[in-house]
mmCIF file of C-alpha atoms in Angstrom:
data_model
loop_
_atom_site.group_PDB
_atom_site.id
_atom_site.type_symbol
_atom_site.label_atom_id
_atom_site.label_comp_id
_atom_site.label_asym_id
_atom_site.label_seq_id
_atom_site.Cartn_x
_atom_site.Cartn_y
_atom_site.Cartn_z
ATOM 1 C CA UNK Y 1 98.862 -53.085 -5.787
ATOM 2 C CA UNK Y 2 98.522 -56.657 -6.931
ATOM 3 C CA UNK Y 3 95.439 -56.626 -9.408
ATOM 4 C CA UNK Y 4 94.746 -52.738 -8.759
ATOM 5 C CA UNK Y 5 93.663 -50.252 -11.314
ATOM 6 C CA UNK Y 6 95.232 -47.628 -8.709
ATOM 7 C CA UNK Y 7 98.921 -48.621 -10.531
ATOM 8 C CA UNK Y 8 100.669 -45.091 -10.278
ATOM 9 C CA UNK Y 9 100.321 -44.520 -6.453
ATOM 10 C CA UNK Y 10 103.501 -42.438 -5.790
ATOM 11 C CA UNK Y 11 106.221 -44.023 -4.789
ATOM 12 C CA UNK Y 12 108.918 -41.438 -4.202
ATOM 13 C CA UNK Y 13 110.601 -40.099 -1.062
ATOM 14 C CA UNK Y 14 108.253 -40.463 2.104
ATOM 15 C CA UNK Y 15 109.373 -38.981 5.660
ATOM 16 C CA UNK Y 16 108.496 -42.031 8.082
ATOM 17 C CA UNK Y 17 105.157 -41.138 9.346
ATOM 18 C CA UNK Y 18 105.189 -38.662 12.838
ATOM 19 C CA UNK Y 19 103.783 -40.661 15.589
ATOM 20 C CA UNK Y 20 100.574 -39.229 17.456
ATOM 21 C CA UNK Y 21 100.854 -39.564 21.597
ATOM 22 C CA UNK Y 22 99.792 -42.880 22.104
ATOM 23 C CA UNK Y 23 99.839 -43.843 18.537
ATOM 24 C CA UNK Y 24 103.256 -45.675 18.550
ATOM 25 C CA UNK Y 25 101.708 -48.790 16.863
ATOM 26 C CA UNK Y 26 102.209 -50.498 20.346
ATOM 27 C CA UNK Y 27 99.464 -51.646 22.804
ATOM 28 C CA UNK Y 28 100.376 -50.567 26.707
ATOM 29 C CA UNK Y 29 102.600 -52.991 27.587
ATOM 30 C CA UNK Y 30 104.883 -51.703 24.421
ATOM 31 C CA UNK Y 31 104.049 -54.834 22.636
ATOM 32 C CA UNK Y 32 102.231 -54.960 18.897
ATOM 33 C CA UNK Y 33 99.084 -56.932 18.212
ATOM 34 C CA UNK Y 34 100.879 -58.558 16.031
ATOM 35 C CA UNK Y 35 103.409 -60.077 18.506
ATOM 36 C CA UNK Y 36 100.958 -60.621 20.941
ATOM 37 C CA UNK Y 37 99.004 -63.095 18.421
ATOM 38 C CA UNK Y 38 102.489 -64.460 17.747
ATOM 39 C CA UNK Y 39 103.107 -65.205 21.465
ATOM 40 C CA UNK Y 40 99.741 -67.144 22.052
ATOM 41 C CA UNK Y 41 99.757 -68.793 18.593
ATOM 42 C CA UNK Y 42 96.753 -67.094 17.384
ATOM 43 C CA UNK Y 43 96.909 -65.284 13.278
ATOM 44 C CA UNK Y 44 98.342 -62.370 13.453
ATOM 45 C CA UNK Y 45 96.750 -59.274 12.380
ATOM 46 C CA UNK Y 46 96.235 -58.505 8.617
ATOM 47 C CA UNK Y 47 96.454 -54.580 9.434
ATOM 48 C CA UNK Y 48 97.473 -52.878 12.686
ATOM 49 C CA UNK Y 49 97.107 -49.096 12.707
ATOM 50 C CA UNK Y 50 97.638 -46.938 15.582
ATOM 51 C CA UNK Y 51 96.760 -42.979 16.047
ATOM 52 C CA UNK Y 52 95.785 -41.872 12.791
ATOM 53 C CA UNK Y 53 95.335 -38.113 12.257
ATOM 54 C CA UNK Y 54 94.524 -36.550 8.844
ATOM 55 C CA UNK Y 55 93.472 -32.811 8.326
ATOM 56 C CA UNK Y 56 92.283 -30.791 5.568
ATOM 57 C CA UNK Y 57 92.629 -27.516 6.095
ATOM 58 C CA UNK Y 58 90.526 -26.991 9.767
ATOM 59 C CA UNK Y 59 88.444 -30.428 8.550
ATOM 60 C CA UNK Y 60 90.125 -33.155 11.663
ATOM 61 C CA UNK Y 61 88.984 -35.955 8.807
ATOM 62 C CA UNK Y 62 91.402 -38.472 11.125
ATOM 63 C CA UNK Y 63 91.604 -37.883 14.836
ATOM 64 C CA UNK Y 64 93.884 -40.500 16.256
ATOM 65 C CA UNK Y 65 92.214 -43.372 15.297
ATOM 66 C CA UNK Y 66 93.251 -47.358 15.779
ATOM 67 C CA UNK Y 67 91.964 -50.353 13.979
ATOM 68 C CA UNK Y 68 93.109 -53.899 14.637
ATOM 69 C CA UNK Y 69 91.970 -56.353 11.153
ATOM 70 C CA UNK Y 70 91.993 -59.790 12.002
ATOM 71 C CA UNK Y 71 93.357 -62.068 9.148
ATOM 72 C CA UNK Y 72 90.359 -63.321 6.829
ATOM 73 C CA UNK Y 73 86.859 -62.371 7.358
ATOM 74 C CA UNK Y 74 85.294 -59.530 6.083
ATOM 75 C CA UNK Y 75 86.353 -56.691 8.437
ATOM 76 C CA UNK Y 76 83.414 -53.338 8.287
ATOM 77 C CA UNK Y 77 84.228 -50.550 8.627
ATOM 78 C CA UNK Y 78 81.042 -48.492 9.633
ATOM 79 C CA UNK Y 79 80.283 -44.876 9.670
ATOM 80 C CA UNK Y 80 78.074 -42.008 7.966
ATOM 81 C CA UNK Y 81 78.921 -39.952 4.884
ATOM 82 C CA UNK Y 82 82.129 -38.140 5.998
ATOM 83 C CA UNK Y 83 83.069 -40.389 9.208
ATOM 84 C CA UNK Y 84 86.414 -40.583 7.825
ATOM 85 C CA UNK Y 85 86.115 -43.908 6.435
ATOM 86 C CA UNK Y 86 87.773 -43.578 2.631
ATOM 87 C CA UNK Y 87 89.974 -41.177 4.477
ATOM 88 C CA UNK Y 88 90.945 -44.009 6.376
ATOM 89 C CA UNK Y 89 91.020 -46.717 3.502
ATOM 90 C CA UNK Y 90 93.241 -43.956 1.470
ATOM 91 C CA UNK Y 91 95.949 -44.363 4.359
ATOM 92 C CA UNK Y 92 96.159 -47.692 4.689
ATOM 93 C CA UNK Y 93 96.662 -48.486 1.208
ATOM 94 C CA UNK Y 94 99.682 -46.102 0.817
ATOM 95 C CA UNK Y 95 97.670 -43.628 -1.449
ATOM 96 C CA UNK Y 96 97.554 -40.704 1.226
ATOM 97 C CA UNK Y 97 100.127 -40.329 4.112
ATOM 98 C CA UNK Y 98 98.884 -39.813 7.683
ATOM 99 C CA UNK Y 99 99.898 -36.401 9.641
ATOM 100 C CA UNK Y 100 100.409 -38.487 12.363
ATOM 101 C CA UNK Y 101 100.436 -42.669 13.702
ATOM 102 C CA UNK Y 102 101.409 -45.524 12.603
ATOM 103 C CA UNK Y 103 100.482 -48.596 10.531
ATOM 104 C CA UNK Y 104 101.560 -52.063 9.212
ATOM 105 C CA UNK Y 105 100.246 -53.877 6.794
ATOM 106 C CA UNK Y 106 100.955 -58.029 6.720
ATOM 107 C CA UNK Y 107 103.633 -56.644 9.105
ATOM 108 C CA UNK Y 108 104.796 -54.468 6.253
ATOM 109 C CA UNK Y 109 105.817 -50.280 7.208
ATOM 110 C CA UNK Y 110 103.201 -48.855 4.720
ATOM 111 C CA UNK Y 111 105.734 -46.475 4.772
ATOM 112 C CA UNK Y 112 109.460 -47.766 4.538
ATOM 113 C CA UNK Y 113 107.703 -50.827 2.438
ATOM 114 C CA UNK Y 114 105.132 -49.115 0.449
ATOM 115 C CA UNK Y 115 105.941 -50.747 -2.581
ATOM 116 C CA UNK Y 116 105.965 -54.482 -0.668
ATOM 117 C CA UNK Y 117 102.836 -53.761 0.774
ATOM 118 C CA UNK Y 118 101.208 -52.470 -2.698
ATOM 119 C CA UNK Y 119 102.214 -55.532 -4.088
ATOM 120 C CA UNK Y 120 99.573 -57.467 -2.095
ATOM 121 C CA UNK Y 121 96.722 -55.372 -1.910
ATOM 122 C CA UNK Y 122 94.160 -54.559 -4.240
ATOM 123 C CA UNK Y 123 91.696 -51.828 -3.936
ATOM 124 C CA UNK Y 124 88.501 -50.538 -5.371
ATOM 125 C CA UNK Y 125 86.930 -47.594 -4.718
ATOM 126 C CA UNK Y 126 83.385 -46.195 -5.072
ATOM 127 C CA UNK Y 127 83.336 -45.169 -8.591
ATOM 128 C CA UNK Y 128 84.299 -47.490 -11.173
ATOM 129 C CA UNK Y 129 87.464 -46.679 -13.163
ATOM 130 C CA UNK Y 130 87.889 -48.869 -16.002
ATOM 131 C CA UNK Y 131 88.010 -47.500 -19.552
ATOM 132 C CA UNK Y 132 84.739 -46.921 -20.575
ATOM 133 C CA UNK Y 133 85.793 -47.374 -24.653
ATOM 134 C CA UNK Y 134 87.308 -50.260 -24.423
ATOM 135 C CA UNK Y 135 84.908 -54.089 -23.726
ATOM 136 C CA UNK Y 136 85.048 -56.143 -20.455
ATOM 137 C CA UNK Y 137 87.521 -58.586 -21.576
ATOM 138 C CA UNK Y 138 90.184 -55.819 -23.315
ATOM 139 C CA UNK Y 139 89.413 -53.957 -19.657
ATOM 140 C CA UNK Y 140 90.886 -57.317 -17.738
ATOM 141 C CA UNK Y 141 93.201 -58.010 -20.438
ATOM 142 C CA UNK Y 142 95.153 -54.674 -20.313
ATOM 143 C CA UNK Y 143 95.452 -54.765 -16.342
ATOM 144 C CA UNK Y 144 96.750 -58.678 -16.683
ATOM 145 C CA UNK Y 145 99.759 -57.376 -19.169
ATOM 146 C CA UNK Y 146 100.344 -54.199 -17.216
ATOM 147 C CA UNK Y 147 100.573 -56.467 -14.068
ATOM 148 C CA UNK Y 148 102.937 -59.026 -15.649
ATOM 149 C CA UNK Y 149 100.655 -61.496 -17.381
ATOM 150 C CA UNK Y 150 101.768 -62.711 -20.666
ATOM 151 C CA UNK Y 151 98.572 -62.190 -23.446
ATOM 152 C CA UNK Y 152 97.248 -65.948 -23.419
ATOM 153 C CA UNK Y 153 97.743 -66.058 -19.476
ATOM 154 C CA UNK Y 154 95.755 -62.928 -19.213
ATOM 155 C CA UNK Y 155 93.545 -63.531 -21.952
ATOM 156 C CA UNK Y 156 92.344 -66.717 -19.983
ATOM 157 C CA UNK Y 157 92.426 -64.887 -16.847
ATOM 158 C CA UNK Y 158 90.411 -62.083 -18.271
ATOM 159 C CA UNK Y 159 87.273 -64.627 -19.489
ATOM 160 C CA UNK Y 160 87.363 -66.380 -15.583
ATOM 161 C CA UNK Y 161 86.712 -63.401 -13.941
ATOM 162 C CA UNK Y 162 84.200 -62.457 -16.419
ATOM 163 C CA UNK Y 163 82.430 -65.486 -15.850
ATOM 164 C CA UNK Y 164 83.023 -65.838 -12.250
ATOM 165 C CA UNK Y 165 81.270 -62.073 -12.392
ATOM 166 C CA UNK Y 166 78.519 -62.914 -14.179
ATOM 167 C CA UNK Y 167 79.599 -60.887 -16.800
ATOM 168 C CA UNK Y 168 80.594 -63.375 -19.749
ATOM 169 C CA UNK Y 169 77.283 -62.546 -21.611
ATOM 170 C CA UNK Y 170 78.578 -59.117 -22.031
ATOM 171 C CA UNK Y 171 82.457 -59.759 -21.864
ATOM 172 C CA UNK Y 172 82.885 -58.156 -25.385
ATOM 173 C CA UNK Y 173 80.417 -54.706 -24.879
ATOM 174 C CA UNK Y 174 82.119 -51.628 -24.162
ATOM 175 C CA UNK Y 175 82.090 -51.011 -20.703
ATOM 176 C CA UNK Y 176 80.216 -47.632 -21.040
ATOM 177 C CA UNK Y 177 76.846 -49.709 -22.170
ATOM 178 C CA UNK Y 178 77.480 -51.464 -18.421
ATOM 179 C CA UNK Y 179 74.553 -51.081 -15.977
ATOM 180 C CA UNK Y 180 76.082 -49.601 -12.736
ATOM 181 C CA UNK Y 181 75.566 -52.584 -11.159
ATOM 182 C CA UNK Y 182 77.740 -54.514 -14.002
ATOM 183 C CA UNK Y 183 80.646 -51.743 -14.348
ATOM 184 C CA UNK Y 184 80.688 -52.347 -10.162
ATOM 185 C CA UNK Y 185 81.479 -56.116 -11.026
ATOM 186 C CA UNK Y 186 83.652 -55.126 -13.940
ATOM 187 C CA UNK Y 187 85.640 -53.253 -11.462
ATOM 188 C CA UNK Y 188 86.325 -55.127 -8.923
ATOM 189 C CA UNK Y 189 87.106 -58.099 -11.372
ATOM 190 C CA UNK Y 190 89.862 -55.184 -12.143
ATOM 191 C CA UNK Y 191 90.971 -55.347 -8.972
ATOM 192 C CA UNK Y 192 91.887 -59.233 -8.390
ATOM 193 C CA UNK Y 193 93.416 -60.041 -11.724
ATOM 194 C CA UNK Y 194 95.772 -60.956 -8.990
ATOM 195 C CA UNK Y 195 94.894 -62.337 -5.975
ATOM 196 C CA UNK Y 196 95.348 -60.493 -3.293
ATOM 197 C CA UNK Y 197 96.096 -60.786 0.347
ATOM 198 C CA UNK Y 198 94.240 -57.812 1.152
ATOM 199 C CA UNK Y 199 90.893 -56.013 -0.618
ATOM 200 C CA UNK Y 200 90.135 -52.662 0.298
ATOM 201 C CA UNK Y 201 86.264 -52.338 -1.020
ATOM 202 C CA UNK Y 202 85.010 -48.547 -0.340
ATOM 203 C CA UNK Y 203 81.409 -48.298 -0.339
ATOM 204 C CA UNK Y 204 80.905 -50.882 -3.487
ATOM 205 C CA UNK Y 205 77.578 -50.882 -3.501
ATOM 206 C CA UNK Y 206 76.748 -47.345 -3.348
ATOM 207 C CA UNK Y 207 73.801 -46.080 -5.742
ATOM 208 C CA UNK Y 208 73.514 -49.685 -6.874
ATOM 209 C CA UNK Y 209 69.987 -51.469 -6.674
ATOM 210 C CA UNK Y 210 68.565 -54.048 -4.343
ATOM 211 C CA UNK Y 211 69.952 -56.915 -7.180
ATOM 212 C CA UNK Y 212 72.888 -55.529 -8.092
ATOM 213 C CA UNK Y 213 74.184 -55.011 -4.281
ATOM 214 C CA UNK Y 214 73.499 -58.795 -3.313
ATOM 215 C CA UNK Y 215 75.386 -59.766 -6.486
ATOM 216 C CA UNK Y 216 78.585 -57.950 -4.911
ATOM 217 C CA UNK Y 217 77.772 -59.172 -1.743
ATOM 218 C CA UNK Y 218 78.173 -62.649 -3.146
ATOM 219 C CA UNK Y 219 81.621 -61.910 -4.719
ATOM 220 C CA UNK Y 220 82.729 -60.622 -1.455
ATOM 221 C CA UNK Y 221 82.011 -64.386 0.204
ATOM 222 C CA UNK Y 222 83.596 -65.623 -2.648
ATOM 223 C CA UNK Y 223 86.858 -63.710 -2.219
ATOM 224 C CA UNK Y 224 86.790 -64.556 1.374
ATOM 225 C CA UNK Y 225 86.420 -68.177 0.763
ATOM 226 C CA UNK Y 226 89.390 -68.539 -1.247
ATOM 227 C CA UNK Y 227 91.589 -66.860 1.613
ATOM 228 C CA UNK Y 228 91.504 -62.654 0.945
ATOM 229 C CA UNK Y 229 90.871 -60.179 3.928
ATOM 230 C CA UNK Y 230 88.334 -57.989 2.748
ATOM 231 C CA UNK Y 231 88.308 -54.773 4.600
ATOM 232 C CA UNK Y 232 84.427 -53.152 3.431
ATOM 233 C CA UNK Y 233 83.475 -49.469 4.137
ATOM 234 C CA UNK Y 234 80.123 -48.671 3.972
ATOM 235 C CA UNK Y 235 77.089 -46.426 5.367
ATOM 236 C CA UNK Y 236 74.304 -49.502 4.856
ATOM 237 C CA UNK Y 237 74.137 -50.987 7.644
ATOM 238 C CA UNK Y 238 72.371 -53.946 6.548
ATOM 239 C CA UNK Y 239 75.367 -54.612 4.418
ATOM 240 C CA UNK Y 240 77.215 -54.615 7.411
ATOM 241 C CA UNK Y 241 75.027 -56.701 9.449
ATOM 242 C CA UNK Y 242 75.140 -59.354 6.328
ATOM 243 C CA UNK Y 243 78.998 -59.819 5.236
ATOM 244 C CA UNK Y 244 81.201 -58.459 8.426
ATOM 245 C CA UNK Y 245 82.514 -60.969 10.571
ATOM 246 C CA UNK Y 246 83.519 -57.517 12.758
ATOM 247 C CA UNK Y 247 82.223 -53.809 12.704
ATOM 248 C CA UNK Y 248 84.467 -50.687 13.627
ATOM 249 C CA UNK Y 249 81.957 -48.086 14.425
ATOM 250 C CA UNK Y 250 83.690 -44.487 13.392
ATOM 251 C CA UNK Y 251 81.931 -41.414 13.900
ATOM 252 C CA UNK Y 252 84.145 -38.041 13.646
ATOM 253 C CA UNK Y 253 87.251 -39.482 12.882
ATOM 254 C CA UNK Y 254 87.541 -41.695 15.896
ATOM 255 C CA UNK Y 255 86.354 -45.335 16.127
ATOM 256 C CA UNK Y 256 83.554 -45.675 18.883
ATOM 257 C CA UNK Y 257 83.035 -49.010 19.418
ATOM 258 C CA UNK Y 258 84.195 -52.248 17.427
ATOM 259 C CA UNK Y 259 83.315 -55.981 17.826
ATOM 260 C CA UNK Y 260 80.595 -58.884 15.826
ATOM 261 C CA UNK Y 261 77.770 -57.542 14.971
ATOM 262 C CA UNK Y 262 76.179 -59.486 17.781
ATOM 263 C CA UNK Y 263 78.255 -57.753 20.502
ATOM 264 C CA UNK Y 264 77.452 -54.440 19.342
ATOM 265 C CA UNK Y 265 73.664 -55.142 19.762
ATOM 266 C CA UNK Y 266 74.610 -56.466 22.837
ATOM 267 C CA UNK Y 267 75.681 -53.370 23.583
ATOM 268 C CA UNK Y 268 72.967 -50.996 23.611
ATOM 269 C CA UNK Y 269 70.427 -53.759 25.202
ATOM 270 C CA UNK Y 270 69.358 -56.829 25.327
ATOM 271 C CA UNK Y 271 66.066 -55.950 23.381
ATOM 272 C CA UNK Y 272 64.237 -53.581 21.773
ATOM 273 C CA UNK Y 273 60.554 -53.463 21.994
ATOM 274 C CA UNK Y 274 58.500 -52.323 19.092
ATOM 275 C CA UNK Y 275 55.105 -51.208 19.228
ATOM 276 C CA UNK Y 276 52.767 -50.103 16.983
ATOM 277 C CA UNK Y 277 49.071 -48.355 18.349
ATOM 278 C CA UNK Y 278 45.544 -49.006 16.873
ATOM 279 C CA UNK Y 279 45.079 -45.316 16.516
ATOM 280 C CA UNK Y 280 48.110 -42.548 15.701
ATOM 281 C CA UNK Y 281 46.224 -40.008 17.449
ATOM 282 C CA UNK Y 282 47.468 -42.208 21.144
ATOM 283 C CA UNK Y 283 50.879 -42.190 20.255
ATOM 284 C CA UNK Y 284 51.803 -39.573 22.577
ATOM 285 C CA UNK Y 285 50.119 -41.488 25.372
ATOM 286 C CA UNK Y 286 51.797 -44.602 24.338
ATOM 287 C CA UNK Y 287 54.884 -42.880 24.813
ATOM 288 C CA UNK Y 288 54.271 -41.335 28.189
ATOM 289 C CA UNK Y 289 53.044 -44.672 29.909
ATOM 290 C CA UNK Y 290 55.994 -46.477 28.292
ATOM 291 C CA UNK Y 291 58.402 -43.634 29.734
ATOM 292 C CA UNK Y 292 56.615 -44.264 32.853
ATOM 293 C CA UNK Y 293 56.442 -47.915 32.563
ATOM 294 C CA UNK Y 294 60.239 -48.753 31.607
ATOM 295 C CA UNK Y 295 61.461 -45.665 32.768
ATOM 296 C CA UNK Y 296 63.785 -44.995 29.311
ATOM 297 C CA UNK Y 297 63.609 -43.073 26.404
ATOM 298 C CA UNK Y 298 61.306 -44.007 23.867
ATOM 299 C CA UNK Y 299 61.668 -43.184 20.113
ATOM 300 C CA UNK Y 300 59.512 -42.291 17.404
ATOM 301 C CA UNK Y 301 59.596 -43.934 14.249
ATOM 302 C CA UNK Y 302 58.855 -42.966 10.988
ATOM 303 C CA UNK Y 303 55.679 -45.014 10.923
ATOM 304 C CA UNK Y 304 53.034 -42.809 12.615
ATOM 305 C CA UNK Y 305 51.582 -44.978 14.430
ATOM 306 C CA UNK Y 306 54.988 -47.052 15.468
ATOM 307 C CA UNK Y 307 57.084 -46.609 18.140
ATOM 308 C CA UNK Y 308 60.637 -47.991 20.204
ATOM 309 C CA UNK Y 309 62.018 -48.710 23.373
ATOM 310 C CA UNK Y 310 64.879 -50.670 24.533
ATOM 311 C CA UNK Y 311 64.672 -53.324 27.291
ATOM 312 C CA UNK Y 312 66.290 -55.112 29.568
ATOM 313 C CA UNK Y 313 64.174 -58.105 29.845
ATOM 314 C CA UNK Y 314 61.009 -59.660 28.643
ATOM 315 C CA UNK Y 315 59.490 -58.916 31.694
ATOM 316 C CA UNK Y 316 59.431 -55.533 31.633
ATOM 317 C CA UNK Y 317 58.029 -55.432 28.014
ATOM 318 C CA UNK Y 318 54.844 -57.812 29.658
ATOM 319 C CA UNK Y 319 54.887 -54.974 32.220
ATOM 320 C CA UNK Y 320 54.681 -52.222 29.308
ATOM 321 C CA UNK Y 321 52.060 -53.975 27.360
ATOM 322 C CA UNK Y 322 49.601 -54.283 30.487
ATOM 323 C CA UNK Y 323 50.255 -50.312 31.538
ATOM 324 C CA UNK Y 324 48.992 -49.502 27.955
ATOM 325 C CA UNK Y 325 46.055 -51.886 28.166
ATOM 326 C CA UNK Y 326 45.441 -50.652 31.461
ATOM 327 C CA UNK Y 327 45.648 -46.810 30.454
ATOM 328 C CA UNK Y 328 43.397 -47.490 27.659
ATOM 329 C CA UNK Y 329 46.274 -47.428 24.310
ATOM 330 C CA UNK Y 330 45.319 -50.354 22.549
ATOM 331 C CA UNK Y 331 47.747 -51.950 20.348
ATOM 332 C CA UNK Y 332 48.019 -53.794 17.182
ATOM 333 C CA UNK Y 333 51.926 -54.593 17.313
ATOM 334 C CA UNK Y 334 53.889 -55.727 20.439
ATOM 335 C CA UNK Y 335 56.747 -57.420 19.956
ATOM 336 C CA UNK Y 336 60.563 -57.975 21.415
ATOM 337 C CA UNK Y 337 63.230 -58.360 19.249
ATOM 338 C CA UNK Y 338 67.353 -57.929 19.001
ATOM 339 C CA UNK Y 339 68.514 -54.628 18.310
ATOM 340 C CA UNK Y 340 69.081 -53.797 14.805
ATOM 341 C CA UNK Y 341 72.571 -51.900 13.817
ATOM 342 C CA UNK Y 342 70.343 -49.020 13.000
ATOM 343 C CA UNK Y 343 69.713 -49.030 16.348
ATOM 344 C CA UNK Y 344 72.941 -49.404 17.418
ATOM 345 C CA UNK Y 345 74.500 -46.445 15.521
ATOM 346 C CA UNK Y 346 71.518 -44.015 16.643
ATOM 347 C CA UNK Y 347 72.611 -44.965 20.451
ATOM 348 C CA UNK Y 348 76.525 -45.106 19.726
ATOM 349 C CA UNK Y 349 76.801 -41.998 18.288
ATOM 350 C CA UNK Y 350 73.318 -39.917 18.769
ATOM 351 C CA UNK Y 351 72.312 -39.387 15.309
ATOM 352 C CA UNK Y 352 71.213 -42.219 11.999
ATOM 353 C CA UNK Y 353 73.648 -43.107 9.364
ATOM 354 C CA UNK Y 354 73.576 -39.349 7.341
ATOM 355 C CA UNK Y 355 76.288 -36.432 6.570
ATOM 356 C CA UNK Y 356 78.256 -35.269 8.997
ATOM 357 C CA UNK Y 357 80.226 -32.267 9.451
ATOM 358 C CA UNK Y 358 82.840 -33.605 7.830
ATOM 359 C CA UNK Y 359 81.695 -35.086 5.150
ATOM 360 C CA UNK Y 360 83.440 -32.619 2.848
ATOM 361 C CA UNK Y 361 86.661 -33.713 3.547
ATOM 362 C CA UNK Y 362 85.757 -37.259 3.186
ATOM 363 C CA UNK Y 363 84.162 -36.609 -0.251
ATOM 364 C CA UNK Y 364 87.344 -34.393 -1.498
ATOM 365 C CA UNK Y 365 89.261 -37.569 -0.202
ATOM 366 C CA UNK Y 366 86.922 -40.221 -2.258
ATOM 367 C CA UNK Y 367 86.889 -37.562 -5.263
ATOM 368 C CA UNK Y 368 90.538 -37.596 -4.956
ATOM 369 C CA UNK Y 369 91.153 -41.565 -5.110
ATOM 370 C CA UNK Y 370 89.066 -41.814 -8.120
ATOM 371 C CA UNK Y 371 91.403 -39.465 -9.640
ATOM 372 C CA UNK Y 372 94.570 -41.357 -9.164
ATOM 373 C CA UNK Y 373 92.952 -44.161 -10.412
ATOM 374 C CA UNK Y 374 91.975 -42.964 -13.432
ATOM 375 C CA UNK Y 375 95.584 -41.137 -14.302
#
């Protein structure tokens, strides 16, 4: 993978990939994405995958799922713990082979052209792998000559990314007095020694803190800007909401719903009105004259004395606040607002962003990439 510290992904014999029922990497009409887009003009897809199924042991990590990424952008890919996402990501960068489907990568077989298609992809995972002995700048330099560089080219490479980081300060510390925030950096510096057409980021900013994660989420725009697909996992769905020009939704193995992040609020309502009473002890009545009012569920937040419903219109919220008024629940919060991707996960899939079932399968699977890299 160009710029990779994943360089010994196996590249031996592969049987082509079995195709799931329905997972034939074709759209209804028997015709790709990817020749659709060519048809009307539009970019074609960076990645097309079709049917995906992956099992450990009884664990259905993968259970036929299909993903479309446009060309550019930031692409999210959104889910809790053990959704399947790094399952996923492991797939489509040719470090795990699928039980079943199908997928192409910049119109590469990540099968028959694995090696093509690791050529112009970088990835970094969730736990940085550089050698913790060696500084920043021998890190970068050693990944520039193993990837082709001759010493001065990578040498000069080595102290751009550094600095483009934010990490020229402490270019010549070993990496193992890094801050998890700056090893993060480090890493996925690593991972774009060359430029490539394609970065897989898996949960980046995992365990880092509040300055640390908008620091990534700057060198994210910053690869985007200069022409890279960036295809982000992650569980925070602010992070989502921030960089992703689209959002898969996958819960179980299967994506649920997909589209901007302003079509998925959409989705579940065109409001949600938040209240919040004077006293906690009328919080059950709030809810029962709201349930009344609006006729729709109503939610309990973690605030005491907060609650949530979603709307349809603002009328119906001026409706809710004069049944309260009227029933004698005064408030000191009423207001309207757009749904927020908390929101929409808890109504797409019925529970917040926390471990599923099968989150042991996706952790053996993230456990298992940060292995390979390290080898």
């Amino acid at each position: 993978m160009a710029g990779a510290t994943t360089l010994v992904a196996p590249t031996g014999r592969r049987a082509r990939l079995p195709t799931a029922p329905g997972g034939s990497g074709v759209t209804d009409q028997g015709t790709t994405s990817r020749e659709k887009a060519a048809r009307a003009g539009a970019p074609a897809p960076a990645i097309e995958a079709r049917g995906l199924v992956k099992t450990f042991g009884e664990t259905r990590a993968l259970d036929g799922l299909d993903l479309v990424v446009p060309a550019g952008g930031v692409y999210g890919v959104l889910g809790p713990n053990g959704a399947g996402k790094t399952t996923a990501l492991r797939i489509l960068s040719t470090l795990m082979p699928a039980d079943a489907g199908h997928v192409t990568v910049l119109g590469l077989d990540i099968t028959a052209q694995a090696d093509q298609v690791r050529g112009r992809i970088s990835l970094t995972g969730q736990f940085a792998s550089v050698d913790e002995e060696l500084t920043g700048r021998e890190n970068l330099i050693l990944l520039g000559r193993l990837l082709g560089h001759r010493h001065a080219a990578a040498t000069v490479r080595a102290g751009r990314l550094l600095g483009a980081m934010g990490l020229a300060d402490a270019a010549d510390r070993q990496a193992k007095t890094y801050s998890g925030g700056m090893r993060r950096r480090l890493d996925i510096a690593a991972g774009i020694i060359v430029p490539p057409d394609i970065m897989f980021l898996d949960e980046p900013t995992t365990g880092l803190d509040p300055r640390s994660r908008n620091q990534v989420w700057t060198i994210v725009r910053s690869l985007v800007a200069r022409g890279t697909t960036v295809v982000l996992t992650t569980q925070y769905l602010d992070e989502a909401d921030q960089l992703a020009d689209r959002i898969a939704v996958i819960d179980h193995g299967r994506m649920i719903a997909e589209g901007t992040p302003g079509e998925l609020k959409a989705s579940v309502g065109s409001g949600i009105l938040r209240v919040r009473v004077a006293d906690p002890a009328q919080r059950f009545a709030a809810v029962r004259v709201l349930t009344r009012a609006l006729d729709v569920e109503v939610q309990l937040e973690s605030d005491p004395s907060a609650l949530t419903a979603r709307v349809d219109d603002s009328e119906s919220s001026v409706q809710a606040l004069a049944e309260l008024t009227r029933n004698g629940v005064p408030t000191t919060e009423f207001a309207l607002g757009q749904p927020t991707l908390d929101e929409v996960f808890l109504a797409l899939t019925g529970h917040p962003t926390e471990q599923t079932e099968d989150g042991e399968a996706d952790q053996r699977a993230a456990a298992d990439l940060t292995k390979e890299r390290a080898a």
